[in-house]
């Protein structure tokens, strides 16, 4: 666990709803607790964690899904990272996928950032989607961050969504710091 009671954030949430239901999930520091809100056709995950040496990582992910026999999936991801040395990096990635009869889409994205203070960010994302009348979406994301002070943060997020008329959303988030 990081100093000052900031510890590792680990959360597992199972949300079951109808096709047009949206779920908004906020993940903050443990002292700020966990809140769950609902609005229309949106799954929003906001995670914020801070390391013992002042590094702040904010990950905001928005998923918009609609389906009947074909479906449209819009995945917009923004990563904002700022360090105690004043360096800020913003990575914005948007994936738009649509289908009629049904197909499989695999998107693999890797971002590598580095700055003058030796702060390195590697973001590797793989999206696997397959559909017929209902569909299954598996999104596996791994973030590996290492600093010049040999502090490493590993954030692993897995989203599993399956639907026919309604759908089930399973969001599993694990933060490991060592």
PDB file of C-alpha atoms in Angstrom:
ATOM      1  CA  UNK A   1       0.000   0.000   0.000  1.00  0.00           C
ATOM      2  CA  UNK A   2       1.114   3.508  -0.704  1.00  0.00           C
ATOM      3  CA  UNK A   3       1.916   5.948   2.033  1.00  0.00           C
ATOM      4  CA  UNK A   4      -0.721   8.102   3.683  1.00  0.00           C
ATOM      5  CA  UNK A   5      -3.476   5.501   3.522  1.00  0.00           C
ATOM      6  CA  UNK A   6      -3.749   5.883  -0.247  1.00  0.00           C
ATOM      7  CA  UNK A   7      -3.489   2.147  -0.787  1.00  0.00           C
ATOM      8  CA  UNK A   8      -4.330  -0.053  -3.730  1.00  0.00           C
ATOM      9  CA  UNK A   9      -7.847   0.342  -5.084  1.00  0.00           C
ATOM     10  CA  UNK A  10      -9.565  -2.923  -5.976  1.00  0.00           C
ATOM     11  CA  UNK A  11     -13.195  -3.057  -7.043  1.00  0.00           C
ATOM     12  CA  UNK A  12     -15.434  -5.675  -8.628  1.00  0.00           C
ATOM     13  CA  UNK A  13     -18.896  -4.650  -9.789  1.00  0.00           C
ATOM     14  CA  UNK A  14     -21.611  -6.736 -11.451  1.00  0.00           C
ATOM     15  CA  UNK A  15     -24.356  -4.699 -13.055  1.00  0.00           C
ATOM     16  CA  UNK A  16     -27.361  -6.301 -14.734  1.00  0.00           C
ATOM     17  CA  UNK A  17     -29.801  -4.129 -16.682  1.00  0.00           C
ATOM     18  CA  UNK A  18     -31.839  -3.740 -19.806  1.00  0.00           C
ATOM     19  CA  UNK A  19     -30.596  -2.833 -23.253  1.00  0.00           C
ATOM     20  CA  UNK A  20     -31.129   0.917 -22.942  1.00  0.00           C
ATOM     21  CA  UNK A  21     -29.979   1.196 -19.365  1.00  0.00           C
ATOM     22  CA  UNK A  22     -26.771   3.029 -18.607  1.00  0.00           C
ATOM     23  CA  UNK A  23     -24.471   2.629 -15.684  1.00  0.00           C
ATOM     24  CA  UNK A  24     -22.009   5.226 -14.479  1.00  0.00           C
ATOM     25  CA  UNK A  25     -19.341   4.077 -12.047  1.00  0.00           C
ATOM     26  CA  UNK A  26     -16.947   6.359 -10.220  1.00  0.00           C
ATOM     27  CA  UNK A  27     -13.850   4.967  -8.553  1.00  0.00           C
ATOM     28  CA  UNK A  28     -12.038   7.367  -6.249  1.00  0.00           C
ATOM     29  CA  UNK A  29      -9.677   7.097  -3.329  1.00  0.00           C
ATOM     30  CA  UNK A  30     -10.888   4.652  -0.646  1.00  0.00           C
ATOM     31  CA  UNK A  31     -11.727   7.488   1.737  1.00  0.00           C
ATOM     32  CA  UNK A  32     -14.051   9.000  -0.852  1.00  0.00           C
ATOM     33  CA  UNK A  33     -15.940   5.759  -1.223  1.00  0.00           C
ATOM     34  CA  UNK A  34     -17.810   4.416  -4.241  1.00  0.00           C
ATOM     35  CA  UNK A  35     -20.791   5.948  -6.022  1.00  0.00           C
ATOM     36  CA  UNK A  36     -23.002   4.527  -8.781  1.00  0.00           C
ATOM     37  CA  UNK A  37     -25.207   6.698 -10.998  1.00  0.00           C
ATOM     38  CA  UNK A  38     -27.460   6.004 -13.973  1.00  0.00           C
ATOM     39  CA  UNK A  39     -28.203   7.941 -17.153  1.00  0.00           C
ATOM     40  CA  UNK A  40     -29.038   6.981 -20.748  1.00  0.00           C
ATOM     41  CA  UNK A  41     -26.999   4.365 -22.653  1.00  0.00           C
ATOM     42  CA  UNK A  42     -23.681   5.069 -21.042  1.00  0.00           C
ATOM     43  CA  UNK A  43     -21.081   3.170 -19.082  1.00  0.00           C
ATOM     44  CA  UNK A  44     -18.544   5.532 -17.569  1.00  0.00           C
ATOM     45  CA  UNK A  45     -15.608   4.443 -15.455  1.00  0.00           C
ATOM     46  CA  UNK A  46     -13.593   7.127 -13.714  1.00  0.00           C
ATOM     47  CA  UNK A  47     -10.585   5.976 -11.755  1.00  0.00           C
ATOM     48  CA  UNK A  48      -8.168   8.124  -9.833  1.00  0.00           C
ATOM     49  CA  UNK A  49      -5.159   6.912  -7.907  1.00  0.00           C
ATOM     50  CA  UNK A  50      -2.145   8.637  -6.424  1.00  0.00           C
ATOM     51  CA  UNK A  51       1.229   7.134  -5.626  1.00  0.00           C
ATOM     52  CA  UNK A  52       3.379   7.797  -2.593  1.00  0.00           C
ATOM     53  CA  UNK A  53       5.763   9.983  -4.580  1.00  0.00           C
ATOM     54  CA  UNK A  54       3.081  12.306  -5.928  1.00  0.00           C
ATOM     55  CA  UNK A  55       2.187  10.723  -9.251  1.00  0.00           C
ATOM     56  CA  UNK A  56      -1.487  11.019 -10.181  1.00  0.00           C
ATOM     57  CA  UNK A  57      -3.193   8.760 -12.708  1.00  0.00           C
ATOM     58  CA  UNK A  58      -6.692   9.534 -13.987  1.00  0.00           C
ATOM     59  CA  UNK A  59      -8.342   7.108 -16.389  1.00  0.00           C
ATOM     60  CA  UNK A  60     -11.703   8.000 -17.883  1.00  0.00           C
ATOM     61  CA  UNK A  61     -13.441   5.505 -20.154  1.00  0.00           C
ATOM     62  CA  UNK A  62     -16.788   5.889 -21.871  1.00  0.00           C
ATOM     63  CA  UNK A  63     -18.626   3.048 -23.599  1.00  0.00           C
ATOM     64  CA  UNK A  64     -21.775   3.628 -25.633  1.00  0.00           C
ATOM     65  CA  UNK A  65     -23.547   0.483 -26.822  1.00  0.00           C
ATOM     66  CA  UNK A  66     -26.837  -0.022 -28.671  1.00  0.00           C
ATOM     67  CA  UNK A  67     -28.100  -3.234 -30.253  1.00  0.00           C
ATOM     68  CA  UNK A  68     -30.994  -4.950 -31.992  1.00  0.00           C
ATOM     69  CA  UNK A  69     -29.821  -7.513 -34.529  1.00  0.00           C
ATOM     70  CA  UNK A  70     -26.893  -5.340 -35.572  1.00  0.00           C
ATOM     71  CA  UNK A  71     -25.202  -3.012 -33.111  1.00  0.00           C
ATOM     72  CA  UNK A  72     -23.005   0.019 -32.782  1.00  0.00           C
ATOM     73  CA  UNK A  73     -20.173   0.219 -30.282  1.00  0.00           C
ATOM     74  CA  UNK A  74     -18.372   3.465 -29.530  1.00  0.00           C
ATOM     75  CA  UNK A  75     -15.421   3.260 -27.173  1.00  0.00           C
ATOM     76  CA  UNK A  76     -13.814   6.551 -26.221  1.00  0.00           C
ATOM     77  CA  UNK A  77     -10.876   6.463 -23.841  1.00  0.00           C
ATOM     78  CA  UNK A  78      -8.934   9.362 -22.423  1.00  0.00           C
ATOM     79  CA  UNK A  79      -5.915   8.973 -20.195  1.00  0.00           C
ATOM     80  CA  UNK A  80      -4.629  11.963 -18.270  1.00  0.00           C
ATOM     81  CA  UNK A  81      -1.412  11.589 -16.325  1.00  0.00           C
ATOM     82  CA  UNK A  82       0.384  14.272 -14.351  1.00  0.00           C
ATOM     83  CA  UNK A  83       3.508  14.016 -12.233  1.00  0.00           C
ATOM     84  CA  UNK A  84       5.010  16.018  -9.411  1.00  0.00           C
ATOM     85  CA  UNK A  85       7.579  17.297 -11.912  1.00  0.00           C
ATOM     86  CA  UNK A  86       4.789  19.044 -13.831  1.00  0.00           C
ATOM     87  CA  UNK A  87       4.611  16.683 -16.805  1.00  0.00           C
ATOM     88  CA  UNK A  88       1.121  15.958 -18.162  1.00  0.00           C
ATOM     89  CA  UNK A  89       0.328  13.460 -20.897  1.00  0.00           C
ATOM     90  CA  UNK A  90      -3.090  13.036 -22.514  1.00  0.00           C
ATOM     91  CA  UNK A  91      -3.898  10.034 -24.667  1.00  0.00           C
ATOM     92  CA  UNK A  92      -7.258  10.080 -26.431  1.00  0.00           C
ATOM     93  CA  UNK A  93      -8.402   6.981 -28.321  1.00  0.00           C
ATOM     94  CA  UNK A  94     -11.754   6.420 -29.998  1.00  0.00           C
ATOM     95  CA  UNK A  95     -12.971   3.174 -31.550  1.00  0.00           C
ATOM     96  CA  UNK A  96     -16.193   3.051 -33.570  1.00  0.00           C
ATOM     97  CA  UNK A  97     -17.559  -0.316 -34.697  1.00  0.00           C
ATOM     98  CA  UNK A  98     -20.853  -1.227 -36.385  1.00  0.00           C
ATOM     99  CA  UNK A  99     -22.325  -4.439 -37.796  1.00  0.00           C
ATOM    100  CA  UNK A 100     -25.409  -5.788 -39.554  1.00  0.00           C
ATOM    101  CA  UNK A 101     -25.180  -9.544 -40.065  1.00  0.00           C
ATOM    102  CA  UNK A 102     -22.401  -9.948 -37.507  1.00  0.00           C
ATOM    103  CA  UNK A 103     -18.641  -9.959 -37.559  1.00  0.00           C
ATOM    104  CA  UNK A 104     -15.585 -10.019 -35.315  1.00  0.00           C
ATOM    105  CA  UNK A 105     -13.394  -6.987 -34.766  1.00  0.00           C
ATOM    106  CA  UNK A 106     -10.025  -7.063 -33.012  1.00  0.00           C
ATOM    107  CA  UNK A 107      -8.359  -3.749 -32.237  1.00  0.00           C
ATOM    108  CA  UNK A 108      -4.934  -3.685 -30.611  1.00  0.00           C
ATOM    109  CA  UNK A 109      -3.521  -0.307 -29.580  1.00  0.00           C
ATOM    110  CA  UNK A 110      -0.302   0.490 -27.798  1.00  0.00           C
ATOM    111  CA  UNK A 111       0.808   3.921 -26.638  1.00  0.00           C
ATOM    112  CA  UNK A 112       4.268   4.645 -25.296  1.00  0.00           C
ATOM    113  CA  UNK A 113       5.128   7.963 -23.687  1.00  0.00           C
ATOM    114  CA  UNK A 114       8.287   9.180 -22.001  1.00  0.00           C
ATOM    115  CA  UNK A 115       9.437  12.507 -20.612  1.00  0.00           C
ATOM    116  CA  UNK A 116      12.657  14.151 -19.528  1.00  0.00           C
ATOM    117  CA  UNK A 117      12.280  12.960 -15.928  1.00  0.00           C
ATOM    118  CA  UNK A 118      12.226   9.311 -17.026  1.00  0.00           C
ATOM    119  CA  UNK A 119       8.493   8.789 -16.587  1.00  0.00           C
ATOM    120  CA  UNK A 120       7.363   6.012 -18.926  1.00  0.00           C
ATOM    121  CA  UNK A 121       3.794   5.073 -19.754  1.00  0.00           C
ATOM    122  CA  UNK A 122       2.895   1.984 -21.763  1.00  0.00           C
ATOM    123  CA  UNK A 123      -0.770   1.436 -22.549  1.00  0.00           C
ATOM    124  CA  UNK A 124      -1.739  -1.730 -24.373  1.00  0.00           C
ATOM    125  CA  UNK A 125      -5.402  -2.261 -25.282  1.00  0.00           C
ATOM    126  CA  UNK A 126      -7.072  -5.168 -27.013  1.00  0.00           C
ATOM    127  CA  UNK A 127     -10.729  -5.215 -28.013  1.00  0.00           C
ATOM    128  CA  UNK A 128     -12.405  -8.422 -29.177  1.00  0.00           C
ATOM    129  CA  UNK A 129     -16.012  -8.207 -30.373  1.00  0.00           C
ATOM    130  CA  UNK A 130     -18.205 -10.879 -32.002  1.00  0.00           C
ATOM    131  CA  UNK A 131     -21.934 -10.858 -32.751  1.00  0.00           C
ATOM    132  CA  UNK A 132     -24.838 -12.675 -34.391  1.00  0.00           C
ATOM    133  CA  UNK A 133     -28.206 -11.546 -33.003  1.00  0.00           C
ATOM    134  CA  UNK A 134     -26.835 -10.938 -29.516  1.00  0.00           C
ATOM    135  CA  UNK A 135     -23.175 -10.120 -29.004  1.00  0.00           C
ATOM    136  CA  UNK A 136     -20.261 -10.475 -26.641  1.00  0.00           C
ATOM    137  CA  UNK A 137     -17.721  -7.748 -26.005  1.00  0.00           C
ATOM    138  CA  UNK A 138     -14.485  -8.445 -24.187  1.00  0.00           C
ATOM    139  CA  UNK A 139     -12.222  -5.487 -23.500  1.00  0.00           C
ATOM    140  CA  UNK A 140      -8.921  -6.223 -21.815  1.00  0.00           C
ATOM    141  CA  UNK A 141      -6.695  -3.271 -20.926  1.00  0.00           C
ATOM    142  CA  UNK A 142      -3.378  -3.286 -19.159  1.00  0.00           C
ATOM    143  CA  UNK A 143      -1.575  -0.130 -18.117  1.00  0.00           C
ATOM    144  CA  UNK A 144       2.032  -0.346 -17.004  1.00  0.00           C
ATOM    145  CA  UNK A 145       3.663   2.758 -15.596  1.00  0.00           C
ATOM    146  CA  UNK A 146       7.203   3.044 -14.254  1.00  0.00           C
ATOM    147  CA  UNK A 147       9.086   6.087 -13.015  1.00  0.00           C
ATOM    148  CA  UNK A 148      12.707   7.000 -12.574  1.00  0.00           C
ATOM    149  CA  UNK A 149      12.282   6.264  -8.857  1.00  0.00           C
ATOM    150  CA  UNK A 150      11.511   2.595  -9.693  1.00  0.00           C
ATOM    151  CA  UNK A 151       7.891   2.938  -8.643  1.00  0.00           C
ATOM    152  CA  UNK A 152       5.590   0.785 -10.779  1.00  0.00           C
ATOM    153  CA  UNK A 153       1.827   0.941 -11.138  1.00  0.00           C
ATOM    154  CA  UNK A 154      -0.056  -1.829 -12.928  1.00  0.00           C
ATOM    155  CA  UNK A 155      -3.707  -1.274 -13.740  1.00  0.00           C
ATOM    156  CA  UNK A 156      -5.612  -4.180 -15.242  1.00  0.00           C
ATOM    157  CA  UNK A 157      -9.217  -3.703 -16.351  1.00  0.00           C
ATOM    158  CA  UNK A 158     -11.551  -6.255 -17.900  1.00  0.00           C
ATOM    159  CA  UNK A 159     -15.011  -5.546 -19.265  1.00  0.00           C
ATOM    160  CA  UNK A 160     -17.309  -8.409 -20.257  1.00  0.00           C
ATOM    161  CA  UNK A 161     -20.648  -7.551 -21.880  1.00  0.00           C
ATOM    162  CA  UNK A 162     -23.184  -9.967 -23.407  1.00  0.00           C
ATOM    163  CA  UNK A 163     -26.696  -9.245 -24.652  1.00  0.00           C
ATOM    164  CA  UNK A 164     -29.780 -10.560 -26.417  1.00  0.00           C
ATOM    165  CA  UNK A 165     -32.627  -8.191 -25.558  1.00  0.00           C
ATOM    166  CA  UNK A 166     -31.126  -6.915 -22.305  1.00  0.00           C
ATOM    167  CA  UNK A 167     -27.474  -7.153 -21.370  1.00  0.00           C
ATOM    168  CA  UNK A 168     -25.134  -7.873 -18.494  1.00  0.00           C
ATOM    169  CA  UNK A 169     -22.125  -5.753 -17.681  1.00  0.00           C
ATOM    170  CA  UNK A 170     -19.264  -7.056 -15.565  1.00  0.00           C
ATOM    171  CA  UNK A 171     -16.569  -4.540 -14.694  1.00  0.00           C
ATOM    172  CA  UNK A 172     -13.521  -5.833 -12.866  1.00  0.00           C
ATOM    173  CA  UNK A 173     -10.802  -3.361 -11.923  1.00  0.00           C
ATOM    174  CA  UNK A 174      -7.590  -4.158 -10.133  1.00  0.00           C
ATOM    175  CA  UNK A 175      -4.838  -1.754  -9.132  1.00  0.00           C
ATOM    176  CA  UNK A 176      -1.509  -3.222  -8.110  1.00  0.00           C
ATOM    177  CA  UNK A 177       1.271  -1.007  -6.830  1.00  0.00           C
ATOM    178  CA  UNK A 178       4.703  -2.153  -5.767  1.00  0.00           C
TER     179      UNK A 178
END
